[in-house]
GROMACS .gro file of C-alpha atoms in nm:
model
  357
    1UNK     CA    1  -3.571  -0.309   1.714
    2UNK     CA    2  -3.685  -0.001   1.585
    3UNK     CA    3  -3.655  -0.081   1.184
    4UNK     CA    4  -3.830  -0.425   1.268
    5UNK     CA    5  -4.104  -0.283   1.423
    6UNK     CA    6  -4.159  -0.024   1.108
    7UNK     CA    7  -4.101  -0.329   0.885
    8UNK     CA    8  -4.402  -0.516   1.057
    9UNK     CA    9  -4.622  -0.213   1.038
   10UNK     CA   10  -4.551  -0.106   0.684
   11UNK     CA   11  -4.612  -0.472   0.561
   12UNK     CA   12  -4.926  -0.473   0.765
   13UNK     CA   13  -5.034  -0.100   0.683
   14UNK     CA   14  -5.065  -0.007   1.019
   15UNK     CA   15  -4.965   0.272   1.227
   16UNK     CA   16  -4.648   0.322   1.395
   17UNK     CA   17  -4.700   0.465   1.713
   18UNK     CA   18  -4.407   0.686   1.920
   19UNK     CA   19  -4.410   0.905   2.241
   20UNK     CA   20  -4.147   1.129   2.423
   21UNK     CA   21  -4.218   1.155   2.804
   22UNK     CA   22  -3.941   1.416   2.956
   23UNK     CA   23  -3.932   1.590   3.331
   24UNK     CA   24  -3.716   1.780   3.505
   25UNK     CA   25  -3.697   1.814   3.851
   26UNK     CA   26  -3.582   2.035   4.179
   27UNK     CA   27  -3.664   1.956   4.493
   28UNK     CA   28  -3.533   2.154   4.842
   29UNK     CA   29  -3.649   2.011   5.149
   30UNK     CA   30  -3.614   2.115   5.494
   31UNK     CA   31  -3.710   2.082   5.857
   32UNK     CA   32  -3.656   1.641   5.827
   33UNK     CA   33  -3.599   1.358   6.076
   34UNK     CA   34  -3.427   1.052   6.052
   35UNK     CA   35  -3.638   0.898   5.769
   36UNK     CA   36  -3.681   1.214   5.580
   37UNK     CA   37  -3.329   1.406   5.629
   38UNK     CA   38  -3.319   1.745   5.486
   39UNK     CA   39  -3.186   1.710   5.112
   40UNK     CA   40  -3.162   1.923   4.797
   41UNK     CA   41  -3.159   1.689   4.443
   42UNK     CA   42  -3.195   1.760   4.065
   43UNK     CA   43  -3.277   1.534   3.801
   44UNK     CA   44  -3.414   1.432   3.480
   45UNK     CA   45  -3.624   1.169   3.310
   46UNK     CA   46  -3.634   1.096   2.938
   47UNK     CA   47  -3.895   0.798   2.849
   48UNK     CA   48  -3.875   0.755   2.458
   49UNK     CA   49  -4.124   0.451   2.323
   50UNK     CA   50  -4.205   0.284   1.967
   51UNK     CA   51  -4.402   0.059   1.830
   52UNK     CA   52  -4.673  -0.091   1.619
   53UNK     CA   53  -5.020  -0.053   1.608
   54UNK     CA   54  -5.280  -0.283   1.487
   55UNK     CA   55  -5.652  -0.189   1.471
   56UNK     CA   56  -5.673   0.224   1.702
   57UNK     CA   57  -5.658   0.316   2.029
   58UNK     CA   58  -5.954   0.222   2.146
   59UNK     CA   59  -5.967  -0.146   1.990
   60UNK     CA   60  -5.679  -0.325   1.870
   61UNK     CA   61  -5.324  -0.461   1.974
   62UNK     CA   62  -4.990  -0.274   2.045
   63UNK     CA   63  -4.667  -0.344   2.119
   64UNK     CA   64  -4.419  -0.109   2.230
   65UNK     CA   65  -4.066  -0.106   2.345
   66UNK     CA   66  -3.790   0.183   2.490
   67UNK     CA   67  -3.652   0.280   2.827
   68UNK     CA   68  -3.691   0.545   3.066
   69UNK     CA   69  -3.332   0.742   3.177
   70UNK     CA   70  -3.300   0.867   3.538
   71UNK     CA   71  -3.008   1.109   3.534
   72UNK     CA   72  -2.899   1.317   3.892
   73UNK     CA   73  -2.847   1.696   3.700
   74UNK     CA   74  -2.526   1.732   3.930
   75UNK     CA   75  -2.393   1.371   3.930
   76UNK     CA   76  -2.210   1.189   3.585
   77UNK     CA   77  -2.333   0.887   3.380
   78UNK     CA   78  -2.216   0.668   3.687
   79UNK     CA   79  -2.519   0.745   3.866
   80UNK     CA   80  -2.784   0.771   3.603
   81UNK     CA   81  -3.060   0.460   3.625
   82UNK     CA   82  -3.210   0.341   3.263
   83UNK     CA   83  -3.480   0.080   3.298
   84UNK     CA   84  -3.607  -0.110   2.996
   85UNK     CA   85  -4.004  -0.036   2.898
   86UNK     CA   86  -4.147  -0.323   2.684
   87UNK     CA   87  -4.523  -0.419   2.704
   88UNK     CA   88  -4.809  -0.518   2.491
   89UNK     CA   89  -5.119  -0.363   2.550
   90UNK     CA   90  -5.472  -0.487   2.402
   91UNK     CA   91  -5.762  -0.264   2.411
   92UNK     CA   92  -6.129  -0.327   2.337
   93UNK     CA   93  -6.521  -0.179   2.406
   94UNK     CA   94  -6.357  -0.038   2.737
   95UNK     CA   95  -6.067  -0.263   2.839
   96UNK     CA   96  -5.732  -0.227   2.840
   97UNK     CA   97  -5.472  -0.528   2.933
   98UNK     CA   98  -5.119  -0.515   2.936
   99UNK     CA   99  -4.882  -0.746   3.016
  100UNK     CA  100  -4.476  -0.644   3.050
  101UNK     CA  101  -4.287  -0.359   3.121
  102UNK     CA  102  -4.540  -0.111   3.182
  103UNK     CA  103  -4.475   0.266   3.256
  104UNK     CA  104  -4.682   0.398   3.531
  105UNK     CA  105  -4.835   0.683   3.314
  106UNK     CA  106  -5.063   0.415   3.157
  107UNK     CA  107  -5.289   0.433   3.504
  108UNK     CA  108  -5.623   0.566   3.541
  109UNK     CA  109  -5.493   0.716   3.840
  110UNK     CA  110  -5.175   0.684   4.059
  111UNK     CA  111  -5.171   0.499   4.390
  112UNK     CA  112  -5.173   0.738   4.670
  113UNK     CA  113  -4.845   0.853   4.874
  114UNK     CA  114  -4.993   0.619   5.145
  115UNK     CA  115  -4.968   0.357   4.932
  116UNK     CA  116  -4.693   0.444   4.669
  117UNK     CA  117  -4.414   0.743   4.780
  118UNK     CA  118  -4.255   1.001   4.556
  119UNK     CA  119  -3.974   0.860   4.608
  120UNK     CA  120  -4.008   0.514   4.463
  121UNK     CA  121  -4.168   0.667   4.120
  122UNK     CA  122  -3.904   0.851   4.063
  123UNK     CA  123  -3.685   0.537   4.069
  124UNK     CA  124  -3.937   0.266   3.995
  125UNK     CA  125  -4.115   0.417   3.672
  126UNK     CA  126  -4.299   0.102   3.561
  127UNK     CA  127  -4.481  -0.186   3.669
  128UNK     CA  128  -4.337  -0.529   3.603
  129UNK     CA  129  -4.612  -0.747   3.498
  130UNK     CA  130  -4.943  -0.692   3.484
  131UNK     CA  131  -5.209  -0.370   3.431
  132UNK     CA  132  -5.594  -0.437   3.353
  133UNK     CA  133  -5.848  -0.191   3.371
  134UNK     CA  134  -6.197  -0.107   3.230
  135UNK     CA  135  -6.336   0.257   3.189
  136UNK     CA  136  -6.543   0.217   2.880
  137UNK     CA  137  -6.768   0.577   3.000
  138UNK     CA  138  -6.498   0.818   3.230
  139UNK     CA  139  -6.800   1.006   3.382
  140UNK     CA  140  -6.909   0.660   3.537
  141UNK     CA  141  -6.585   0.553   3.700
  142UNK     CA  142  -6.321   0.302   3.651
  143UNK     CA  143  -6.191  -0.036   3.768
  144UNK     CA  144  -5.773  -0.143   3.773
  145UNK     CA  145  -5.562  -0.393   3.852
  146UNK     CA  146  -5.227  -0.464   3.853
  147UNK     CA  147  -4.960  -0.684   3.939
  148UNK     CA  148  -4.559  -0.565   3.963
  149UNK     CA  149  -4.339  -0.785   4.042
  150UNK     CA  150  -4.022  -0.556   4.201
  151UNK     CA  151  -3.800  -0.803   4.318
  152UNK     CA  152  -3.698  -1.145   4.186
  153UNK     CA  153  -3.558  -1.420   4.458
  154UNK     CA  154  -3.176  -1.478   4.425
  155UNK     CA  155  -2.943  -1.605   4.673
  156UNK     CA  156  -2.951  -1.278   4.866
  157UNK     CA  157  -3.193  -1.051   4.709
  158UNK     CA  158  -3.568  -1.107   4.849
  159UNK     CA  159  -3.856  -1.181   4.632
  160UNK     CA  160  -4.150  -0.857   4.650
  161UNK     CA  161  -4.436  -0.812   4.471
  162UNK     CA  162  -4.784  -0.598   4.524
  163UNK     CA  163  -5.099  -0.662   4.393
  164UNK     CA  164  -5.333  -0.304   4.384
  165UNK     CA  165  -5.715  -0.290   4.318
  166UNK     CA  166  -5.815   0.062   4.271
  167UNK     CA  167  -6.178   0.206   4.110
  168UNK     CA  168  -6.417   0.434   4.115
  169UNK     CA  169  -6.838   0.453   4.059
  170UNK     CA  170  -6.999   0.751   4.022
  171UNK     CA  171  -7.367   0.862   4.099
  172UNK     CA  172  -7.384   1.231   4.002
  173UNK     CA  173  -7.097   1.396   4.120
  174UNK     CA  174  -7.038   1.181   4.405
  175UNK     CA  175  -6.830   0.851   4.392
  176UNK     CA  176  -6.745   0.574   4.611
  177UNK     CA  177  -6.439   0.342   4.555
  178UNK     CA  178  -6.088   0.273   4.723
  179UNK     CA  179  -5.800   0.081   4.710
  180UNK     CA  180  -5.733  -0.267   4.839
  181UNK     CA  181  -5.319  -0.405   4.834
  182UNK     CA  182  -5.159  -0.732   4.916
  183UNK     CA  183  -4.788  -0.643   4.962
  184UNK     CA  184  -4.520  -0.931   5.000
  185UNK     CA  185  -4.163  -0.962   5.128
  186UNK     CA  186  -4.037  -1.328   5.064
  187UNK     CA  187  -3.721  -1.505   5.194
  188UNK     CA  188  -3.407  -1.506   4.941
  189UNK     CA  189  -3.277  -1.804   4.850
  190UNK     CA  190  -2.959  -1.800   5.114
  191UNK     CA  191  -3.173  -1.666   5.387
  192UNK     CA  192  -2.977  -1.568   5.697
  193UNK     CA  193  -3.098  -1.656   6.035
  194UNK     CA  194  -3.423  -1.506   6.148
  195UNK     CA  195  -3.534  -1.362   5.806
  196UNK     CA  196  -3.889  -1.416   5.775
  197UNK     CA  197  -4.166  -1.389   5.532
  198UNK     CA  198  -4.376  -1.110   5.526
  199UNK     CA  199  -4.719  -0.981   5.416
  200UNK     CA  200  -4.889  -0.653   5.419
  201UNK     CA  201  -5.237  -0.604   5.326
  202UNK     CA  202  -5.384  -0.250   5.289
  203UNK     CA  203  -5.808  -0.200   5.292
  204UNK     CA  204  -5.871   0.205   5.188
  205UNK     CA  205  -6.272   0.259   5.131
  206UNK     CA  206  -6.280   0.598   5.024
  207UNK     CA  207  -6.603   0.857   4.940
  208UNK     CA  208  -6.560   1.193   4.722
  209UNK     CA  209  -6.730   1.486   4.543
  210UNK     CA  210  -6.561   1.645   4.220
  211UNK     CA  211  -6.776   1.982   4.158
  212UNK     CA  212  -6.655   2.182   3.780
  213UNK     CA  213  -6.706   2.511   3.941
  214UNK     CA  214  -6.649   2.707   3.643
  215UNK     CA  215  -6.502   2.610   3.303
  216UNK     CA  216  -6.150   2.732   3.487
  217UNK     CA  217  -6.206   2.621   3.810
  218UNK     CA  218  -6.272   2.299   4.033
  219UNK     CA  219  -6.327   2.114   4.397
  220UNK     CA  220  -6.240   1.766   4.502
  221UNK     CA  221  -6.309   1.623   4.825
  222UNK     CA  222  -6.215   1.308   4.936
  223UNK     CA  223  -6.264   1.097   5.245
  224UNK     CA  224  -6.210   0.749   5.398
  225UNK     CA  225  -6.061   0.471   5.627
  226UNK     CA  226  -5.749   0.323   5.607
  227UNK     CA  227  -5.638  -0.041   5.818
  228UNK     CA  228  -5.335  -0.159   5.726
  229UNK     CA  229  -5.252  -0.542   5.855
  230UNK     CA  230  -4.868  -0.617   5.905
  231UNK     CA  231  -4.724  -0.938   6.023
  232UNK     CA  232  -4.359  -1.089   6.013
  233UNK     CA  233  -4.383  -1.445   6.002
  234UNK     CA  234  -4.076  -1.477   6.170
  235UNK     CA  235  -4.214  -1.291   6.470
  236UNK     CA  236  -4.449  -1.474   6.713
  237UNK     CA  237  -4.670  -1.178   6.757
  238UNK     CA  238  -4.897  -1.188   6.495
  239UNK     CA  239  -5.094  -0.977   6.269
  240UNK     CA  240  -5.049  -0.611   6.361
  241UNK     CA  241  -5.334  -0.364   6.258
  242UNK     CA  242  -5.320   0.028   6.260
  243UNK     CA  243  -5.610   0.206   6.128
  244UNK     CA  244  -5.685   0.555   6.062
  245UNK     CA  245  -5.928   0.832   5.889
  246UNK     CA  246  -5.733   0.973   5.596
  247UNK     CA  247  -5.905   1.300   5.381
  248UNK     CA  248  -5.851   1.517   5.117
  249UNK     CA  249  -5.938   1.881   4.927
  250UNK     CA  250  -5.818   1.936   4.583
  251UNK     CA  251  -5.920   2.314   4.439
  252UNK     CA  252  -5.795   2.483   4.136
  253UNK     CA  253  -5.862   2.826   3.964
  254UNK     CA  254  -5.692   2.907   3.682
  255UNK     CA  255  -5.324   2.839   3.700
  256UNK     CA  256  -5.333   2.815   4.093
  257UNK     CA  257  -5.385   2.517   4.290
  258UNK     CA  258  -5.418   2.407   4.674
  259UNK     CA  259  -5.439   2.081   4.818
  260UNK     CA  260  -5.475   1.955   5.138
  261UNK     CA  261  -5.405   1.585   5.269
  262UNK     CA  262  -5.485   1.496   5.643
  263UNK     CA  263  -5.407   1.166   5.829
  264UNK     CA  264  -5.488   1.072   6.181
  265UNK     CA  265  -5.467   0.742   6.344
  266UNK     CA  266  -5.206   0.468   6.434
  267UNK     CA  267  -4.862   0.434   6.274
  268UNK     CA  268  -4.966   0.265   5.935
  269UNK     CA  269  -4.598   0.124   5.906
  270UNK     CA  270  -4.543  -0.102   6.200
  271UNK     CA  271  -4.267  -0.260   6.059
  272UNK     CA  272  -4.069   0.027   5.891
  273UNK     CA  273  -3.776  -0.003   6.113
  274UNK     CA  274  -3.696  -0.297   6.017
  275UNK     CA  275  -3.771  -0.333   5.700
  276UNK     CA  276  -3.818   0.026   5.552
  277UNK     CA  277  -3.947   0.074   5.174
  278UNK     CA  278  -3.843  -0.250   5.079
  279UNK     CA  279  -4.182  -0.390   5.238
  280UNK     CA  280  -4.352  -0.007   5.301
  281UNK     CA  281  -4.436   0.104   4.964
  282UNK     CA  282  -4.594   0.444   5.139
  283UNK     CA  283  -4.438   0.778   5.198
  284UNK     CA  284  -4.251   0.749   5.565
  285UNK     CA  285  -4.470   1.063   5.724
  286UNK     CA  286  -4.726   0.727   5.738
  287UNK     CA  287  -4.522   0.651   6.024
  288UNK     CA  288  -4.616   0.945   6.227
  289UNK     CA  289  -4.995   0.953   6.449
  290UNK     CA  290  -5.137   1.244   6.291
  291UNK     CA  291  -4.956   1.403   5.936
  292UNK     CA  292  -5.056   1.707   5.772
  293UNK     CA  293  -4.939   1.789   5.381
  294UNK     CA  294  -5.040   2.095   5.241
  295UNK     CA  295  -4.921   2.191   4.852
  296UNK     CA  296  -4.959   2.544   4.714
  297UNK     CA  297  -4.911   2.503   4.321
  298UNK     CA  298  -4.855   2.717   4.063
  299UNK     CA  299  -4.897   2.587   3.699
  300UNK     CA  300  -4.616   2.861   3.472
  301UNK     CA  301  -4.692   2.702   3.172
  302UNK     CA  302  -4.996   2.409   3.114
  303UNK     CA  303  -5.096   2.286   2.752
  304UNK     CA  304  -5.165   1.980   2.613
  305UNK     CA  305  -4.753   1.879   2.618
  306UNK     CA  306  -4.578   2.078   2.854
  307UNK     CA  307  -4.637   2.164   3.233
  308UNK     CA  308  -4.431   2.370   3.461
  309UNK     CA  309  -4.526   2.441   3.790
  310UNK     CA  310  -4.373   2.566   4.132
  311UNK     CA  311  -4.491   2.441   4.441
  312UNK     CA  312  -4.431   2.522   4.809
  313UNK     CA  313  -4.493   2.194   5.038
  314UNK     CA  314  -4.601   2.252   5.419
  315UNK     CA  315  -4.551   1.944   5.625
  316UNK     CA  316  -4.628   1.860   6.016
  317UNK     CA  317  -4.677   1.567   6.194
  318UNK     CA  318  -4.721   1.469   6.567
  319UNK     CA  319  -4.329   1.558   6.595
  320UNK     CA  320  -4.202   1.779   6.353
  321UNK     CA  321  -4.285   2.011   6.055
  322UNK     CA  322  -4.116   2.064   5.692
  323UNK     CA  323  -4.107   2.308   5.428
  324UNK     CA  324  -4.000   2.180   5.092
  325UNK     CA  325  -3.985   2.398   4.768
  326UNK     CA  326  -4.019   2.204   4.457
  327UNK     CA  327  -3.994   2.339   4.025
  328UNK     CA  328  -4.091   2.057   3.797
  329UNK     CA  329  -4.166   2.068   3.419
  330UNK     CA  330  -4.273   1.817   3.186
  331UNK     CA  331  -4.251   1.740   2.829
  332UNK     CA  332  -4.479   1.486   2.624
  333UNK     CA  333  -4.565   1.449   2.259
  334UNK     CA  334  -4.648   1.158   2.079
  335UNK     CA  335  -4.805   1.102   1.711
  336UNK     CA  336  -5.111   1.204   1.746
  337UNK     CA  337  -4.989   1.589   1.902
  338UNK     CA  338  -4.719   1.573   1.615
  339UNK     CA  339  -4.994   1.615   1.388
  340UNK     CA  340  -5.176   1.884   1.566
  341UNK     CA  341  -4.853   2.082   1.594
  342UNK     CA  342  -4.961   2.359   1.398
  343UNK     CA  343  -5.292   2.425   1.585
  344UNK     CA  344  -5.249   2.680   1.840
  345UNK     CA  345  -5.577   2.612   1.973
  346UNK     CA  346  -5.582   2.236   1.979
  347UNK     CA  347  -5.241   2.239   2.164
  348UNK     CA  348  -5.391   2.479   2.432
  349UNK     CA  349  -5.703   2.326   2.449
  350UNK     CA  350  -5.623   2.124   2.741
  351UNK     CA  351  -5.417   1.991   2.965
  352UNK     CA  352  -5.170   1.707   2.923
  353UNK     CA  353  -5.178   1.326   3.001
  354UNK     CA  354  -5.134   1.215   3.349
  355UNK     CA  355  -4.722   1.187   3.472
  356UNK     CA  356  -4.537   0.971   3.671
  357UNK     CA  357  -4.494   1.217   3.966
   0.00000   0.00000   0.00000
């Protein structure tokens, strides 16, 4: 695939584009339940891509191709995950469409944990369909959609998909925006008795601030509502509907960060005993009346390709409290850093693109 793809572009005298997405990972965590047990796991992700491009990045058509490699650091091959990344992506005065195998780092920004845990992008690194988006001026905001298709219906594997609607507008330094998901559990084909169809729909209006202190340090705050409408079909109790007041503070100086996530309200995951994260996409602590997550980060090492940071992780709910300890470094160049390799200044001139985790 790779000499056919360099074929096309040299007979075309276009660019062939490449990237190298790597992360390593160690996470200890303590003081769990039931649906968080305490755990220890290593592991690493290598995402290599190629492909052709035809016009730049900001107008023109690409098509790109490679996989990304999950591999447990104290486990053998046996264990590893590699899922195929193939997508074409077509970008004009603002937009951006892609339709395929998409890796999640092509986002404007991540879901949050309510919405999308840790734990499923480490396993689940792209999105099987559909990404659009417009953010033609980044100081203004941003509108996305996509569509990923998880699960295909076989004769006893269910059919899943979600559908997310994320943006952003900003007067000043304020913004308004949210999140809006339709999450769906089908039937398999052999469906046992009593399996039912399922639907989850998420509303999450949200209002923030983003302040640029100093040229080294910032403040984010965040705040909103979050109902969350459940049903299974093959119930006859109808539509259940938490709801709760979810809110956030992001500050950095430096190389040190602290953030601070707060939820109160109703368990947003009705149905998580039953079903679990095959129809609840969010984090678990969701489950809980009242959650707390605190993260005290330090960034070792931050340039325009590489990241490693250490983070301690303070968790507490209505019923219990954790303490997690996490290391994580990543690793990303593509063509266009390949060619600033040699500039000290350019390569430490800011921080790198936006990862998976």
């Amino acid at each position: 695939m790779a000499m056919w793809l360099m074929g096309v572009a040299y007979g075309n005298a276009q660019e062939v584009v490449w990237s190298v997405d790597f992360d390593s990972h160690f996470a200890n965590r303590e003081g769990g339940d039931e649906l968080r047990p305490d755990q220890t796991f290593l592991f690493t992700r290598l995402a290599p891509e190629i492909g052709i491009q035809l016009g730049n990045q900001r107008n023109g058509h690409t098509l790109k191709g490679g996989v990304s490699w999950l591999q447990p650091l104290n486990s053998d091959a046996a264990d590893a995950k590699v899922s195929p990344t193939l997508y074409y992506q077509y970008r004009h005065k603002g937009w951006s469409v892609n339709v395929g195998m998409i890796p999640r780092t092509e986002m404007v920004e991540h879901a949050p944990r309510y919405l999308w845990s840790d734990s499923l992008a480490y396993r689940q690194p792209n999105i099987r369909g559909v990404l659009a988006q417009y953010q033609k001026h980044p100081e203004r905001g941003y509108a996305q959609l996509f569509l990923d298709w998880r699960q295909q219906q076989a004769d006893f594997r269910r059919e899943a998909f979600n559908v997310l609607i994320s943006g952003k507008a900003y007067v000043g330094n304020v913004w308004f925006g949210g999140h809006v998901q339709y999450n769906h559990l089908a039937k398999s084909k052999l469906a046992p008795e009593g399996e039912g169809v399922n639907d989850d729909v998420t509303v999450n209006p949200m209002v923030g601030f983003d302040w640029k202190i100093a040229p080294k340090a910032s403040l984010k705050v965040k705040a909103g509502a979050i109902i969350n409408l459940e049903r299974d079909r093959s119930e006859e109790n109808g539509w259940k509907a938490p709801c709760g007041f979810i809110g956030n503070v992001q500050g950095r100086w430096k190389w040190l960060e602290a953030e601070q996530n707060v939820y109160a309200g109703g368990n947003l995951f009705p149905l998580w005993n039953k079903y679990g994260s095959e129809l609840n996409l969010g984090d678990s602590y969701y489950c809980s009346k009242f959650y707390s997550r605190t993260d005290l980060r330090a960034h070792i090492v931050q340039t325009r390709f590489v990241d490693l940071n250490a983070s301690l992780i303070f968790h507490a709910t209505d019923k219990i409290t954790g303490f997690w300890q996490q290391v994580s470094c990543r690793f990303y160049i593509d063509q266009d850093l390949w060619k600033h390799r040699r500039s000290k200044k350019y390569l430490r001139g800011g921080r790198m693109l936006q990862s998976n985790f």
